[in-house]
CSV table of C-alpha atoms and ligand atoms in Angstrom, one decimal:
chain,number,residue,atom,x,y,z
A,1,MET,CA,102.9,56.6,94.4
A,2,LYS,CA,103.8,60.0,93.0
A,3,LEU,CA,101.3,62.5,94.2
A,4,THR,CA,100.7,66.2,93.8
A,5,LEU,CA,99.1,68.3,96.5
A,6,SER,CA,97.8,71.6,95.3
A,7,VAL,CA,96.4,74.3,97.6
A,8,ILE,CA,94.9,77.2,95.6
A,9,LYS,CA,93.1,80.0,97.3
A,10,ALA,CA,91.3,83.2,96.5
A,11,ASP,CA,89.1,85.8,98.1
A,12,VAL,CA,86.0,86.0,95.8
A,13,GLY,CA,83.8,87.9,98.2
A,14,GLY,CA,83.5,88.5,101.9
A,15,TYR,CA,80.6,88.1,104.3
A,16,VAL,CA,80.2,90.5,106.2
A,17,GLY,CA,82.8,92.9,104.9
A,18,HIS,CA,86.1,91.1,104.8
A,19,SER,CA,85.4,88.9,107.9
A,20,GLU,CA,84.2,85.5,106.7
A,21,SER,CA,83.3,83.4,103.7
A,22,HIS,CA,79.6,82.7,103.0
A,23,PRO,CA,78.6,79.1,103.3
A,24,ASP,CA,77.0,79.2,99.8
A,25,ILE,CA,80.4,80.0,98.3
A,26,LEU,CA,82.0,77.1,99.9
A,27,ALA,CA,79.1,74.9,98.8
A,28,GLU,CA,79.5,76.1,95.2
A,29,ALA,CA,83.3,75.3,95.4
A,30,GLY,CA,82.3,71.8,96.7
A,31,HIS,CA,79.9,71.2,93.7
A,32,CYS,CA,82.7,72.2,91.3
A,33,LEU,CA,85.4,70.0,92.8
A,34,ALA,CA,83.1,67.0,93.2
A,35,LYS,CA,82.5,67.2,89.4
A,36,TYR,CA,86.3,67.1,88.7
A,37,THR,CA,86.8,64.3,91.2
A,38,LYS,CA,84.1,62.3,89.3
A,39,SER,CA,85.8,63.0,86.0
A,40,GLY,CA,89.0,61.4,87.5
A,41,MET,CA,91.1,64.6,87.3
A,42,LEU,CA,91.3,64.9,91.1
A,43,ILE,CA,91.9,62.1,93.5
A,44,ASP,CA,90.4,63.9,96.4
A,45,TYR,CA,89.7,67.4,97.7
A,46,HIS,CA,88.8,69.4,100.7
A,47,ILE,CA,87.3,72.9,100.8
A,48,THR,CA,87.7,75.2,103.7
A,49,LYS,CA,88.0,78.9,104.4
A,50,CYS,CA,90.2,81.1,106.4
A,51,GLY,CA,88.4,84.4,107.0
A,52,ASP,CA,87.2,85.7,103.6
A,53,ASP,CA,89.4,83.3,101.6
A,54,VAL,CA,88.2,80.1,99.9
A,55,GLN,CA,90.8,77.3,100.1
A,56,LEU,CA,90.8,74.5,97.5
A,57,ILE,CA,93.0,71.6,98.8
A,58,MET,CA,93.4,69.1,96.0
A,59,THR,CA,95.3,65.9,95.3
A,60,HIS,CA,96.0,64.5,91.8
A,61,GLN,CA,98.8,63.1,89.7
A,62,LEU,CA,99.3,65.8,87.2
A,63,GLY,CA,102.3,67.5,88.7
A,64,VAL,CA,102.8,71.1,89.8
A,65,ASP,CA,101.9,74.1,87.5
A,66,CYS,CA,99.5,71.8,85.6
A,67,GLU,CA,97.3,73.9,83.3
A,68,LYS,CA,94.3,71.6,83.8
A,69,ILE,CA,94.4,71.9,87.6
A,70,HIS,CA,94.9,75.6,87.5
A,71,ARG,CA,92.1,76.0,85.0
A,72,LEU,CA,89.7,74.0,87.2
A,73,ALA,CA,90.7,76.2,90.2
A,74,TRP,CA,90.1,79.3,88.2
A,75,ASP,CA,86.7,78.0,86.9
A,76,THR,CA,85.7,77.2,90.4
A,77,PHE,CA,86.6,80.7,91.6
A,78,VAL,CA,84.6,82.1,88.7
A,79,SER,CA,81.5,80.0,89.7
A,80,CYS,CA,81.9,81.1,93.3
A,81,THR,CA,82.1,84.7,92.2
A,82,GLU,CA,78.8,84.3,90.4
A,83,VAL,CA,77.3,83.2,93.8
A,84,ALA,CA,79.1,86.1,95.5
A,85,LYS,CA,77.6,88.6,93.0
A,86,LYS,CA,74.1,87.2,93.5
A,87,LEU,CA,74.4,87.6,97.3
A,88,LYS,CA,76.1,91.0,96.7
A,89,LEU,CA,79.0,89.9,99.0
A,90,TYR,CA,81.7,92.4,99.7
A,91,GLY,CA,84.4,92.6,97.0
A,92,ALA,CA,82.9,89.8,94.8
A,93,GLY,CA,85.7,88.4,92.6
A,94,GLN,CA,88.3,90.7,94.2
A,95,ASP,CA,91.2,88.3,93.8
A,96,LEU,CA,90.4,87.4,90.1
A,97,LEU,CA,92.5,90.2,88.6
A,98,SER,CA,92.1,89.1,85.0
A,99,ASP,CA,89.0,88.5,82.9
A,100,ALA,CA,90.6,85.5,81.2
A,101,PHE,CA,92.6,82.5,82.3
A,102,SER,CA,95.9,82.0,80.4
A,103,GLY,CA,97.3,78.7,81.5
A,104,ASN,CA,98.3,79.3,85.1
A,105,VAL,CA,96.6,81.1,88.0
A,106,LYS,CA,99.9,82.5,89.2
A,107,GLY,CA,100.0,86.2,88.4
A,108,LEU,CA,96.2,86.3,88.1
A,109,GLY,CA,95.5,86.9,91.8
A,110,PRO,CA,94.9,83.5,93.5
A,111,GLY,CA,97.6,82.2,95.9
A,112,VAL,CA,99.2,78.8,95.1
A,113,ALA,CA,101.3,76.3,97.0
A,114,GLU,CA,101.9,73.0,95.3
A,115,MET,CA,104.3,70.1,95.8
A,116,GLU,CA,104.9,66.7,94.1
A,117,PHE,CA,106.3,63.9,96.1
A,118,GLU,CA,106.4,60.1,96.6
A,119,GLU,CA,103.7,59.3,99.2
A,120,ARG,CA,105.4,57.7,102.1
A,121,GLU,CA,104.2,54.6,104.1
A,122,ALA,CA,102.4,57.2,106.3
A,123,GLU,CA,102.2,60.8,105.1
A,124,PRO,CA,101.1,63.4,107.7
A,125,ILE,CA,100.8,66.9,106.4
A,126,VAL,CA,99.8,70.2,107.9
A,127,ILE,CA,98.4,73.0,105.8
A,128,PHE,CA,98.6,76.5,107.2
A,129,MET,CA,96.3,79.2,105.9
A,130,ALA,CA,96.3,82.8,107.0
A,131,ASP,CA,94.1,85.8,106.6
A,132,LYS,CA,94.9,89.5,106.8
A,133,THR,CA,98.6,89.1,106.2
A,134,SER,CA,101.2,88.7,103.5
A,135,SER,CA,103.3,86.0,102.0
A,136,GLY,CA,106.5,86.6,104.1
A,137,SER,CA,104.6,85.9,107.3
A,138,TRP,CA,105.7,82.2,107.1
A,139,ASN,CA,109.4,83.1,107.2
A,140,MET,CA,109.9,83.0,110.9
A,141,PRO,CA,107.6,80.0,111.6
A,142,LEU,CA,109.3,78.0,108.8
A,143,TYR,CA,112.8,79.0,110.0
A,144,LYS,CA,111.9,77.8,113.5
A,145,MET,CA,110.4,74.5,112.3
A,146,PHE,CA,113.4,73.6,110.0
A,147,ALA,CA,116.4,75.4,111.4
A,148,ASP,CA,115.9,76.3,115.1
A,149,PRO,CA,116.9,73.6,117.6
A,150,PHE,CA,115.1,75.5,120.3
A,151,ASN,CA,111.9,74.9,118.4
A,152,THR,CA,112.7,71.6,116.8
A,153,ILE,CA,114.6,69.2,119.0
A,154,GLY,CA,114.6,66.7,116.1
A,155,LEU,CA,117.4,68.7,114.5
A,156,VAL,CA,119.6,67.8,117.4
A,157,ILE,CA,118.5,64.3,118.4
A,158,ALA,CA,116.8,62.7,115.3
A,159,PRO,CA,119.5,61.2,113.0
A,160,PRO,CA,117.5,61.6,109.8
A,161,MET,CA,117.2,65.4,110.4
A,162,HIS,CA,120.6,66.1,111.8
A,163,ASN,CA,122.2,67.3,108.6
A,164,GLY,CA,119.6,70.0,108.1
A,165,PHE,CA,117.5,71.4,105.3
A,166,SER,CA,117.8,73.7,102.3
A,167,PHE,CA,115.7,76.9,102.0
A,168,GLU,CA,114.8,78.3,98.6
A,169,VAL,CA,114.2,82.1,99.1
A,170,HIS,CA,112.5,84.4,96.6
A,171,ASP,CA,113.2,88.1,96.1
A,172,VAL,CA,109.6,89.0,95.3
A,173,LYS,CA,110.4,92.4,94.0
A,174,GLU,CA,113.3,91.5,91.7
A,175,HIS,CA,111.9,88.0,90.8
A,176,LYS,CA,115.2,86.2,91.7
A,177,LYS,CA,115.8,83.1,93.9
A,178,ILE,CA,118.6,81.7,96.0
A,179,THR,CA,119.1,78.5,98.0
A,180,PHE,CA,120.7,78.4,101.5
A,181,ASN,CA,121.8,75.3,103.3
A,182,THR,CA,121.2,75.1,107.0
A,183,PRO,CA,122.6,74.9,109.6
A,184,GLU,CA,125.8,76.2,108.0
A,185,GLU,CA,124.4,79.3,106.3
A,186,ILE,CA,121.7,80.4,108.9
A,187,TYR,CA,123.3,83.8,109.5
A,188,ASP,CA,123.3,84.5,105.7
A,189,LEU,CA,119.7,83.2,105.4
A,190,LEU,CA,118.5,85.4,108.3
A,191,VAL,CA,120.0,88.5,106.6
A,192,PHE,CA,117.4,88.0,103.9
A,193,ILE,CA,114.3,86.4,105.5
A,194,GLY,CA,114.4,88.8,108.4
A,195,ALA,CA,113.0,91.3,105.7
A,196,PRO,CA,109.8,89.3,104.9
A,197,ALA,CA,108.2,92.0,102.8
A,198,ARG,CA,110.9,91.5,100.2
A,199,TYR,CA,112.4,88.0,100.7
A,200,THR,CA,110.1,85.0,101.3
A,201,ILE,CA,110.8,81.4,101.8
A,202,LYS,CA,109.2,79.5,98.8
A,203,SER,CA,110.2,76.0,99.6
A,204,ILE,CA,112.3,73.8,101.9
A,205,TYR,CA,114.1,70.5,101.0
A,206,HIS,CA,115.7,67.7,103.0
A,207,LYS,CA,119.4,68.4,102.5
A,208,ASP,CA,120.4,64.7,102.1
A,209,THR,CA,117.5,63.2,100.2
A,210,LYS,CA,116.5,66.5,98.3
A,211,GLU,CA,112.9,65.6,99.1
A,212,ILE,CA,110.4,68.5,99.3
A,213,ALA,CA,109.5,69.3,102.9
A,214,ALA,CA,107.5,72.5,102.7
A,215,VAL,CA,106.1,75.0,100.1
A,216,SER,CA,104.4,78.3,100.5
A,217,SER,CA,102.5,80.7,98.3
A,218,THR,CA,104.6,83.8,97.5
A,219,GLN,CA,102.1,85.6,95.2
A,220,LYS,CA,102.1,89.3,96.1
A,221,LEU,CA,98.7,90.8,95.1
A,222,SER,CA,99.8,94.4,95.2
A,223,LEU,CA,102.8,93.7,93.0
A,224,ILE,CA,100.6,91.8,90.5
A,225,ALA,CA,97.9,94.4,90.4
A,226,GLY,CA,100.2,97.4,90.9
A,227,ARG,CA,97.7,98.7,93.4
A,228,TYR,CA,96.0,97.6,96.6
A,229,VAL,CA,93.4,94.9,95.9
A,230,GLY,CA,93.5,93.0,99.2
A,231,LYS,CA,96.1,91.1,101.2
A,232,ASP,CA,98.0,88.0,99.9
A,233,ASP,CA,96.6,85.9,102.7
A,234,PRO,CA,99.1,83.1,102.1
A,235,VAL,CA,99.1,79.3,102.5
A,236,CYS,CA,101.8,76.9,103.3
A,237,VAL,CA,102.1,73.1,103.2
A,238,VAL,CA,104.4,71.2,105.5
A,239,ARG,CA,105.2,67.4,105.4
A,240,CYS,CA,105.7,66.0,108.9
A,241,GLN,CA,107.4,63.2,110.9
A,242,GLY,CA,110.2,60.8,110.2
A,243,LYS,CA,112.9,62.8,108.3
A,244,PHE,CA,110.8,66.0,108.6
A,245,PRO,CA,109.8,67.8,111.8
A,246,ALA,CA,107.2,66.2,114.0
A,247,VAL,CA,103.6,67.6,113.9
A,248,GLY,CA,104.2,69.2,117.3
A,249,GLU,CA,107.4,70.8,116.1
A,250,VAL,CA,105.6,72.1,113.1
A,251,LEU,CA,102.9,73.7,115.2
A,252,GLU,CA,105.2,75.0,117.9
A,253,PRO,CA,106.2,78.3,116.3
A,254,PHE,CA,102.6,79.5,116.5
A,255,ALA,CA,102.5,79.1,120.3
A,256,ALA,CA,104.4,82.4,120.5
A,257,PRO,CA,102.5,84.9,118.4
A,258,ILE,CA,104.6,87.2,116.2
A,259,LEU,CA,103.8,90.6,114.6
A,260,VAL,CA,103.0,90.5,110.9
A,261,GLU,CA,101.9,93.0,108.4
A,262,GLY,CA,98.5,93.1,106.8
A,263,TRP,CA,96.0,94.2,109.5
A,264,MET,CA,93.4,96.9,108.7
A,265,ARG,CA,93.6,98.1,105.1
A,266,GLY,CA,96.8,96.0,104.6
A,267,SER,CA,98.6,98.8,106.3
A,268,HIS,CA,99.2,97.8,109.9
A,269,MET,CA,101.2,95.4,112.0
A,270,GLY,CA,99.4,93.0,114.2
A,271,PRO,CA,99.8,89.7,116.0
A,272,LEU,CA,99.2,86.4,114.0
A,273,MET,CA,96.7,84.6,116.1
A,274,PRO,CA,96.4,80.8,115.8
A,275,VAL,CA,92.7,79.8,115.7
A,276,SER,CA,90.4,77.0,114.7
A,277,VAL,CA,88.7,77.2,111.3
A,278,LYS,CA,85.5,78.3,113.0
A,279,ASP,CA,87.3,81.2,114.7
A,280,SER,CA,89.0,82.4,111.6
A,281,THR,CA,86.7,85.4,111.5
A,282,PRO,CA,88.8,88.6,111.6
A,283,SER,CA,86.5,91.2,113.2
A,284,ARG,CA,88.3,93.6,115.5
A,285,PHE,CA,89.8,96.4,113.4
A,286,ASP,CA,89.4,93.8,110.6
A,287,GLY,CA,91.6,91.4,112.4
A,288,PRO,CA,93.8,90.7,114.1
A,289,PRO,CA,95.5,88.5,111.5
A,290,ARG,CA,94.6,84.8,111.8
A,291,VAL,CA,96.3,81.5,111.0
A,292,ILE,CA,94.6,78.1,110.8
A,293,ALA,CA,96.2,74.7,110.5
A,294,LEU,CA,94.6,71.6,109.0
A,295,GLY,CA,96.2,68.2,109.4
A,296,PHE,CA,95.7,65.3,107.1
A,297,GLN,CA,97.0,61.8,106.7
A,298,LEU,CA,97.3,60.9,103.0
A,299,ALA,CA,96.2,57.4,101.9
A,300,ASN,CA,96.9,56.9,98.2
A,301,GLY,CA,96.1,60.5,97.5
A,302,LYS,CA,92.9,60.5,99.7
A,303,LEU,CA,92.9,63.2,102.2
A,304,VAL,CA,92.1,61.5,105.5
A,305,GLY,CA,91.0,64.3,107.8
A,306,PRO,CA,91.1,67.1,108.4
A,307,ARG,CA,92.1,67.6,112.0
A,308,ASP,CA,91.7,71.2,113.1
A,309,MET,CA,95.1,71.5,114.7
A,310,PHE,CA,94.8,74.8,116.5
A,311,ASP,CA,91.4,73.8,117.9
A,312,ASP,CA,93.4,72.8,121.0
A,313,LYS,CA,93.5,74.3,124.5
A,314,ALA,CA,97.3,74.3,124.3
A,315,PHE,CA,97.0,77.4,122.0
A,316,ASN,CA,94.7,79.3,124.4
A,317,LEU,CA,97.6,81.2,125.9
A,318,ALA,CA,98.9,82.1,122.5
A,319,ARG,CA,95.4,83.5,121.6
A,320,HIS,CA,95.3,85.4,124.9
A,321,GLN,CA,98.8,86.8,124.2
A,322,ALA,CA,97.8,87.7,120.7
A,323,ASN,CA,94.9,89.7,122.1
A,324,GLU,CA,97.1,91.5,124.5
A,325,MET,CA,99.6,92.3,121.7
A,326,ALA,CA,96.7,93.5,119.6
A,327,ASP,CA,95.7,96.0,122.4
A,328,MET,CA,99.3,97.1,122.6
A,329,MET,CA,99.5,97.8,118.9
A,330,ARG,CA,96.1,99.4,118.7
A,331,ARG,CA,97.3,101.9,121.4
A,332,HIS,CA,99.5,103.4,118.7
A,333,GLY,CA,96.6,104.3,116.5
A,334,PRO,CA,97.8,106.0,113.3
A,335,PHE,CA,101.5,105.9,114.5
A,336,GLU,CA,104.2,103.5,113.5
A,337,PRO,CA,105.1,100.7,114.3
A,338,HIS,CA,101.4,99.8,114.3
A,339,ARG,CA,100.9,101.7,111.0
A,340,LEU,CA,103.4,100.5,108.4
A,341,PRO,CA,106.1,102.8,107.2
A,342,LEU,CA,105.0,105.1,104.4
A,343,ASP,CA,106.4,103.1,101.5
A,344,GLU,CA,104.9,99.8,102.7
A,345,MET,CA,101.4,100.9,103.3
A,346,GLU,CA,98.8,99.5,100.9
A,347,TYR,CA,96.6,102.5,101.3
A,348,THR,CA,97.8,106.1,101.4
A,349,THR,CA,96.5,109.6,101.1
A,350,MET,CA,100.0,111.0,101.1
A,351,PRO,CA,100.2,112.0,97.4
A,352,GLU,CA,97.0,114.0,97.6
A,353,VAL,CA,97.9,115.6,101.0
A,354,MET,CA,101.3,116.5,99.7
A,355,LYS,CA,99.8,118.0,96.6
A,356,LYS,CA,97.5,120.1,98.7
A,357,LEU,CA,100.2,121.2,101.2
A,358,GLY,CA,103.4,121.0,99.1
A,359,LYS,CA,103.7,124.8,98.7
A,360,ARG,CA,103.4,125.3,102.5
A,361,PHE,CA,106.6,123.5,103.2
A,362,LYS,CA,109.5,126.0,103.6
A,363,LYS,CA,113.2,125.3,103.7
A,364,ILE,CA,114.6,125.0,107.2
A,365,GLU,CA,117.5,127.5,107.4
B,1,F6R,C1,90.9,93.4,103.4
B,1,F6R,C2,91.3,94.2,104.5
B,1,F6R,C3,90.4,95.2,105.1
B,1,F6R,C4,90.0,96.3,104.1
B,1,F6R,C5,89.2,97.4,104.8
B,1,F6R,C6,88.7,98.5,103.8
B,1,F6R,O1,91.9,92.4,103.1
B,1,F6R,O2,92.3,94.0,105.1
B,1,F6R,O3,90.9,95.7,106.3
B,1,F6R,O4,91.2,96.9,103.6
B,1,F6R,O5,88.0,96.8,105.3
B,1,F6R,O6,88.1,97.9,102.7
B,1,F6R,P1,87.5,98.7,101.6
B,1,F6R,O7,88.6,99.7,101.1
B,1,F6R,O8,87.1,97.7,100.5
B,1,F6R,O9,86.3,99.5,102.1
B,2,MG,MG1,88.3,90.4,101.3
B,3,MG,MG1,91.4,87.5,103.1
């Protein structure tokens, strides 16, 4: 059965501040998607949240970039925004950058990760969702899952994975894309994806069968809006087992927290902490950035699950380390590398300060 899995997310209002989604918003999203399931447009859905972002996880047979699906997601976010406005939640409707829907939510604010595939005999998937970070944050974890034998032993000892995977990388500033084959081109690939603010992994394919293995959202809110309107807070879908990495290989990169951009005011580096859905409540200094992982088995498009994959003691040490890294970064206060370099900060007072002080700068002889 050919199935489409669409994950579409938006921040339509935070509770309290940017720390969490209000239960009434999630309930409203549930009412909307139940209606579309009844009408037969969706096979199944699951609503969740990661911090202040509402996540619509949907299965259907209408393919990727389907106008009907994008419209229903948009309409759902508009209804949720109404609820957010009534409750006067913080930043109500902040990710809906346009007043009108025009065929596809890409470019209008919400983040989108969609894939179409033939549902296998058993189809385990893991959906990663992050808050207080940007779309390139999946680069290192995806590289580890699909190209690093120190993370994924299947690349070495599992015959269906031994030939490797292809990575489609997007240049988000120039709107260009390129595909790299691994393992043979890993050094070339790393030249680009090591700069995640500019180059992000959009999708990964099995090199022999060309089947889709993973897809991420690459929407960059600041580039869409031309100003700071909140962080991208990206999502990523990964198919697991068999010719793809095992569930444990897919989760393994998050056992060693890395530094990502997006903490406080979208202008700081901080550790990406793997947490349960319940604990995706960025609070300290509006963070630190969080990632959740929901696992499902698909059964003829039905989402069997979720299992809250990071709700596991095996990630306690990663959380502890992330807290220590957070302390280490906070120690730098307004200094780099905690604060992002000037041209990457989402907020800045530099133009005004320069205007005020410009004349006081004298040439150094
Ligand atoms: C939001 C975020 C927050 C805000 C901060 C200031 O994604 O990362 O850290 O940037 O709370 O928000 P405003 O400017 O709305 O007061
Ligand atoms: Mg917010
Ligand atoms: Mg958010």
